[in-house]
Amino acid sequence: MNFECKEPLIVQEVAPRDGLQIEKQWVETEDKIELIDGLSACGFTRIEAGSFVSPKAIPALRDGDAVFNGIRRAPDVIYVALVPNVKGAERALAANADELNLVMSSSQTHNRANMRMSCESSLTGFGDVVRLVQGITNAKVSLNATVATAFGCPFEGRIDEERVVSIARTYREMGIPGITLADTTGMANPRQVARLVSRVLEHVSAADLTLHFHNTRGLGLVNVLAAYDAGARRFDAALGGLGGCPFAPGASGNICTEDLVNMCDEMGIPTGADLQKLITLSRTLPALVGHDVPGQIAKAGRNCDLHPAPDYVNTI
Ligand code: COA
Ligand code: ZN
């Protein structure tokens, strides 16, 4: 691995969307807003602040409109909204989202479970969203599209890499510049990640590519390093390691933002994120969601958070 490389790694914080969408305990709108405002002060340039999906599908995020309208917009932050269809895009535009993130799975089975439609229907809807955005004069909103289950599907197993590359190319041909490869249920391994990232980077610039890993099988940060070494520069992560897709069996948390930032800090890879602020914010999560969260640095502290030596050390 190339540990000498010091190119920045961009963290897109997704706890307000991927993190909260699976939570059973209702999080009040003002608490979501406070969380996002807290994240805006941590040095991120991108925050996925919510989704505009069916409230029956994801009741936990049914207040997306109020959340987007209530947050304090930091000038350097792009606030992203996940949308599944034109109705979602219209709601997100009305709420002044800076970027729309369209999502389709590479596997038909997961797309049907998650979006209740075939991949072909999803793509037709994305075409409508692109036309909607292109029809707006002086539209400032940008577009990203995610290939979910890109590294494996909990229903279908292995996914043909050719199919993933082809979907990414289709998105680009449709006029969607940003591409995310998502490991929805943490099935990726580092060799596979390096291979797929290299192939996709033949068609998409590193500035337009995001990797989205879940730590379901403990390989999240290893996969980040493999992707970074293969040339990827932008990564989704969720505060506290919250997250998961409610329509994927066995889904669990995203890679944990503060654990990722700690790794980067220790390796000298700049992220722009303030680790101490992140740890402080992460420690508020158990009270917010009603349970312990998987992140490790918020529990262990940073390497530099030294403890006073026990008395007997000074007497030896
Ligand atoms: N926002 C709000 N409501 C929406 C909506 C949106 N983006 N899209 C559809 N709806 C509403 C419709 O108006 C309709 O409402 P009604 O029952 O009051 O008439 C209802 O949802 C059903 O609409 P339909 O188009 O038939 O959708 P569906 O039931 O087939 O579901 C999706 C399709 C895509 C809307 C739904 O599966 C969904 O929102 N999935 C997202 C899941 C998700 O967020 N997963 C995690 C992130 S990847
Ligand atoms: Zn996810």
PDB file of N, CA, C and O and ligand atoms in Angstrom, residues 17 21 52-58 82 84-85 87-88 91 103 114-117 247, ligand 1:
ATOM      1  N   ARG A  17     -28.957  10.709   7.015  1.00  0.00           N
ATOM      2  CA  ARG A  17     -29.775   9.935   6.067  1.00  0.00           C
ATOM      3  C   ARG A  17     -29.612   8.424   6.324  1.00  0.00           C
ATOM      4  O   ARG A  17     -30.469   7.802   6.937  1.00  0.00           O
ATOM      5  N   GLN A  21     -32.164   6.418   8.952  1.00  0.00           N
ATOM      6  CA  GLN A  21     -33.289   5.790   8.242  1.00  0.00           C
ATOM      7  C   GLN A  21     -33.705   4.450   8.843  1.00  0.00           C
ATOM      8  O   GLN A  21     -34.849   4.033   8.716  1.00  0.00           O
ATOM      9  N   PHE A  52     -35.922  11.963   0.411  1.00  0.00           N
ATOM     10  CA  PHE A  52     -37.289  12.324   0.026  1.00  0.00           C
ATOM     11  C   PHE A  52     -37.895  11.109  -0.662  1.00  0.00           C
ATOM     12  O   PHE A  52     -38.022  11.061  -1.873  1.00  0.00           O
ATOM     13  N   VAL A  53     -38.184  10.122   0.174  1.00  0.00           N
ATOM     14  CA  VAL A  53     -38.729   8.851  -0.302  1.00  0.00           C
ATOM     15  C   VAL A  53     -40.139   8.708   0.262  1.00  0.00           C
ATOM     16  O   VAL A  53     -40.630   9.588   0.967  1.00  0.00           O
ATOM     17  N   SER A  54     -40.790   7.587  -0.036  1.00  0.00           N
ATOM     18  CA  SER A  54     -42.136   7.393   0.491  1.00  0.00           C
ATOM     19  C   SER A  54     -42.097   7.338   2.018  1.00  0.00           C
ATOM     20  O   SER A  54     -41.313   6.585   2.593  1.00  0.00           O
ATOM     21  N   PRO A  55     -42.953   8.111   2.686  1.00  0.00           N
ATOM     22  CA  PRO A  55     -42.961   8.081   4.163  1.00  0.00           C
ATOM     23  C   PRO A  55     -43.399   6.722   4.691  1.00  0.00           C
ATOM     24  O   PRO A  55     -43.107   6.386   5.837  1.00  0.00           O
ATOM     25  N   LYS A  56     -44.083   5.944   3.835  1.00  0.00           N
ATOM     26  CA  LYS A  56     -44.448   4.588   4.282  1.00  0.00           C
ATOM     27  C   LYS A  56     -43.220   3.691   4.246  1.00  0.00           C
ATOM     28  O   LYS A  56     -43.060   2.809   5.093  1.00  0.00           O
ATOM     29  N   ALA A  57     -42.337   3.903   3.269  1.00  0.00           N
ATOM     30  CA  ALA A  57     -41.128   3.075   3.152  1.00  0.00           C
ATOM     31  C   ALA A  57     -40.150   3.396   4.283  1.00  0.00           C
ATOM     32  O   ALA A  57     -39.583   2.497   4.903  1.00  0.00           O
ATOM     33  N   ILE A  58     -39.931   4.680   4.545  1.00  0.00           N
ATOM     34  CA  ILE A  58     -38.948   5.107   5.568  1.00  0.00           C
ATOM     35  C   ILE A  58     -39.619   6.142   6.470  1.00  0.00           C
ATOM     36  O   ILE A  58     -39.400   7.355   6.326  1.00  0.00           O
ATOM     37  N   LEU A  82     -31.175  12.193  -0.757  1.00  0.00           N
ATOM     38  CA  LEU A  82     -31.410  10.956  -1.510  1.00  0.00           C
ATOM     39  C   LEU A  82     -32.833  10.983  -2.055  1.00  0.00           C
ATOM     40  O   LEU A  82     -33.772  11.306  -1.331  1.00  0.00           O
ATOM     41  N   PRO A  84     -35.657   8.751  -4.798  1.00  0.00           N
ATOM     42  CA  PRO A  84     -35.850   7.531  -5.589  1.00  0.00           C
ATOM     43  C   PRO A  84     -36.567   7.765  -6.913  1.00  0.00           C
ATOM     44  O   PRO A  84     -36.547   6.902  -7.782  1.00  0.00           O
ATOM     45  N   ASN A  85     -37.238   8.922  -7.049  1.00  0.00           N
ATOM     46  CA  ASN A  85     -38.120   9.140  -8.198  1.00  0.00           C
ATOM     47  C   ASN A  85     -38.379  10.640  -8.384  1.00  0.00           C
ATOM     48  O   ASN A  85     -37.866  11.471  -7.617  1.00  0.00           O
ATOM     49  N   LYS A  87     -41.070  12.390  -7.883  1.00  0.00           N
ATOM     50  CA  LYS A  87     -41.756  13.020  -6.749  1.00  0.00           C
ATOM     51  C   LYS A  87     -40.737  13.429  -5.674  1.00  0.00           C
ATOM     52  O   LYS A  87     -40.821  14.524  -5.108  1.00  0.00           O
ATOM     53  N   GLY A  88     -39.782  12.539  -5.415  1.00  0.00           N
ATOM     54  CA  GLY A  88     -38.727  12.848  -4.446  1.00  0.00           C
ATOM     55  C   GLY A  88     -37.878  14.021  -4.911  1.00  0.00           C
ATOM     56  O   GLY A  88     -37.497  14.884  -4.117  1.00  0.00           O
ATOM     57  N   ARG A  91     -39.722  17.276  -4.362  1.00  0.00           N
ATOM     58  CA  ARG A  91     -39.698  17.668  -2.937  1.00  0.00           C
ATOM     59  C   ARG A  91     -38.315  18.200  -2.547  1.00  0.00           C
ATOM     60  O   ARG A  91     -38.202  19.197  -1.824  1.00  0.00           O
ATOM     61  N   VAL A 103     -30.890   6.583  -6.377  1.00  0.00           N
ATOM     62  CA  VAL A 103     -30.381   5.261  -5.968  1.00  0.00           C
ATOM     63  C   VAL A 103     -31.100   4.136  -6.705  1.00  0.00           C
ATOM     64  O   VAL A 103     -32.327   4.101  -6.764  1.00  0.00           O
ATOM     65  N   ASN A 114     -36.218  -2.739  -2.198  1.00  0.00           N
ATOM     66  CA  ASN A 114     -35.932  -1.396  -1.678  1.00  0.00           C
ATOM     67  C   ASN A 114     -36.783  -0.330  -2.363  1.00  0.00           C
ATOM     68  O   ASN A 114     -37.322   0.572  -1.716  1.00  0.00           O
ATOM     69  N   MET A 115     -36.915  -0.435  -3.662  1.00  0.00           N
ATOM     70  CA  MET A 115     -37.590   0.610  -4.452  1.00  0.00           C
ATOM     71  C   MET A 115     -38.916   0.137  -5.050  1.00  0.00           C
ATOM     72  O   MET A 115     -39.579   0.889  -5.763  1.00  0.00           O
ATOM     73  N   ARG A 116     -39.234  -1.116  -4.827  1.00  0.00           N
ATOM     74  CA  ARG A 116     -40.487  -1.703  -5.317  1.00  0.00           C
ATOM     75  C   ARG A 116     -40.662  -1.542  -6.826  1.00  0.00           C
ATOM     76  O   ARG A 116     -41.760  -1.330  -7.329  1.00  0.00           O
ATOM     77  N   MET A 117     -39.540  -1.657  -7.530  1.00  0.00           N
ATOM     78  CA  MET A 117     -39.607  -1.591  -8.998  1.00  0.00           C
ATOM     79  C   MET A 117     -38.373  -2.259  -9.603  1.00  0.00           C
ATOM     80  O   MET A 117     -37.388  -2.531  -8.896  1.00  0.00           O
ATOM     81  N   PHE A 247     -34.353  -2.480   3.992  1.00  0.00           N
ATOM     82  CA  PHE A 247     -34.872  -3.485   3.058  1.00  0.00           C
ATOM     83  C   PHE A 247     -33.796  -4.475   2.631  1.00  0.00           C
ATOM     84  O   PHE A 247     -33.884  -5.074   1.561  1.00  0.00           O
TER      85      PHE A 247
HETATM   86  N1  COA B   1     -41.938  11.093  -1.528  1.00  0.00           N
HETATM   87  C1  COA B   1     -43.133  11.031  -0.874  1.00  0.00           C
HETATM   88  N2  COA B   1     -44.122  10.192  -1.220  1.00  0.00           N
HETATM   89  C2  COA B   1     -43.904   9.391  -2.290  1.00  0.00           C
HETATM   90  C3  COA B   1     -42.706   9.418  -3.008  1.00  0.00           C
HETATM   91  C4  COA B   1     -41.692  10.306  -2.591  1.00  0.00           C
HETATM   92  N3  COA B   1     -40.522  10.370  -3.212  1.00  0.00           N
HETATM   93  N4  COA B   1     -42.799   8.519  -3.996  1.00  0.00           N
HETATM   94  C5  COA B   1     -44.010   7.956  -3.919  1.00  0.00           C
HETATM   95  N5  COA B   1     -44.679   8.485  -2.882  1.00  0.00           N
HETATM   96  C6  COA B   1     -46.032   8.149  -2.422  1.00  0.00           C
HETATM   97  C7  COA B   1     -47.061   8.221  -3.538  1.00  0.00           C
HETATM   98  O1  COA B   1     -47.532   9.534  -3.682  1.00  0.00           O
HETATM   99  C8  COA B   1     -48.123   7.277  -3.038  1.00  0.00           C
HETATM  100  O2  COA B   1     -48.842   7.909  -2.006  1.00  0.00           O
HETATM  101  P1  COA B   1     -50.386   7.527  -1.680  1.00  0.00           P
HETATM  102  O3  COA B   1     -50.378   6.078  -1.237  1.00  0.00           O
HETATM  103  O4  COA B   1     -50.754   8.462  -0.568  1.00  0.00           O
HETATM  104  O5  COA B   1     -51.118   7.742  -2.966  1.00  0.00           O
HETATM  105  C9  COA B   1     -47.310   6.177  -2.373  1.00  0.00           C
HETATM  106  O6  COA B   1     -46.058   6.778  -2.017  1.00  0.00           O
HETATM  107  C10 COA B   1     -47.085   4.997  -3.294  1.00  0.00           C
HETATM  108  O7  COA B   1     -46.512   5.482  -4.531  1.00  0.00           O
HETATM  109  P2  COA B   1     -45.853   4.525  -5.598  1.00  0.00           P
HETATM  110  O8  COA B   1     -45.322   5.340  -6.703  1.00  0.00           O
HETATM  111  O9  COA B   1     -46.868   3.423  -5.943  1.00  0.00           O
HETATM  112  O10 COA B   1     -44.642   3.950  -4.807  1.00  0.00           O
HETATM  113  P3  COA B   1     -44.357   2.484  -4.261  1.00  0.00           P
HETATM  114  O11 COA B   1     -45.235   2.150  -3.120  1.00  0.00           O
HETATM  115  O12 COA B   1     -44.281   1.532  -5.394  1.00  0.00           O
HETATM  116  O13 COA B   1     -42.870   2.749  -3.684  1.00  0.00           O
HETATM  117  C11 COA B   1     -40.894   4.095  -3.754  1.00  0.00           C
HETATM  118  C12 COA B   1     -41.831   3.194  -4.520  1.00  0.00           C
HETATM  119  C13 COA B   1     -39.627   4.231  -4.584  1.00  0.00           C
HETATM  120  C14 COA B   1     -41.564   5.453  -3.579  1.00  0.00           C
HETATM  121  C15 COA B   1     -40.596   3.490  -2.362  1.00  0.00           C
HETATM  122  O14 COA B   1     -40.266   2.146  -2.484  1.00  0.00           O
HETATM  123  C16 COA B   1     -39.484   4.220  -1.664  1.00  0.00           C
HETATM  124  O15 COA B   1     -39.656   5.351  -1.256  1.00  0.00           O
HETATM  125  N6  COA B   1     -38.328   3.554  -1.482  1.00  0.00           N
HETATM  126  C17 COA B   1     -37.173   4.155  -0.871  1.00  0.00           C
HETATM  127  C18 COA B   1     -36.598   3.215   0.151  1.00  0.00           C
HETATM  128  C19 COA B   1     -35.361   3.791   0.799  1.00  0.00           C
HETATM  129  O16 COA B   1     -35.266   4.976   1.059  1.00  0.00           O
HETATM  130  N7  COA B   1     -34.379   2.908   1.102  1.00  0.00           N
HETATM  131  C20 COA B   1     -33.176   3.258   1.756  1.00  0.00           C
HETATM  132  C21 COA B   1     -32.287   4.155   0.998  1.00  0.00           C
HETATM  133  S1  COA B   1     -31.488   3.379  -0.360  1.00  0.00           S
END
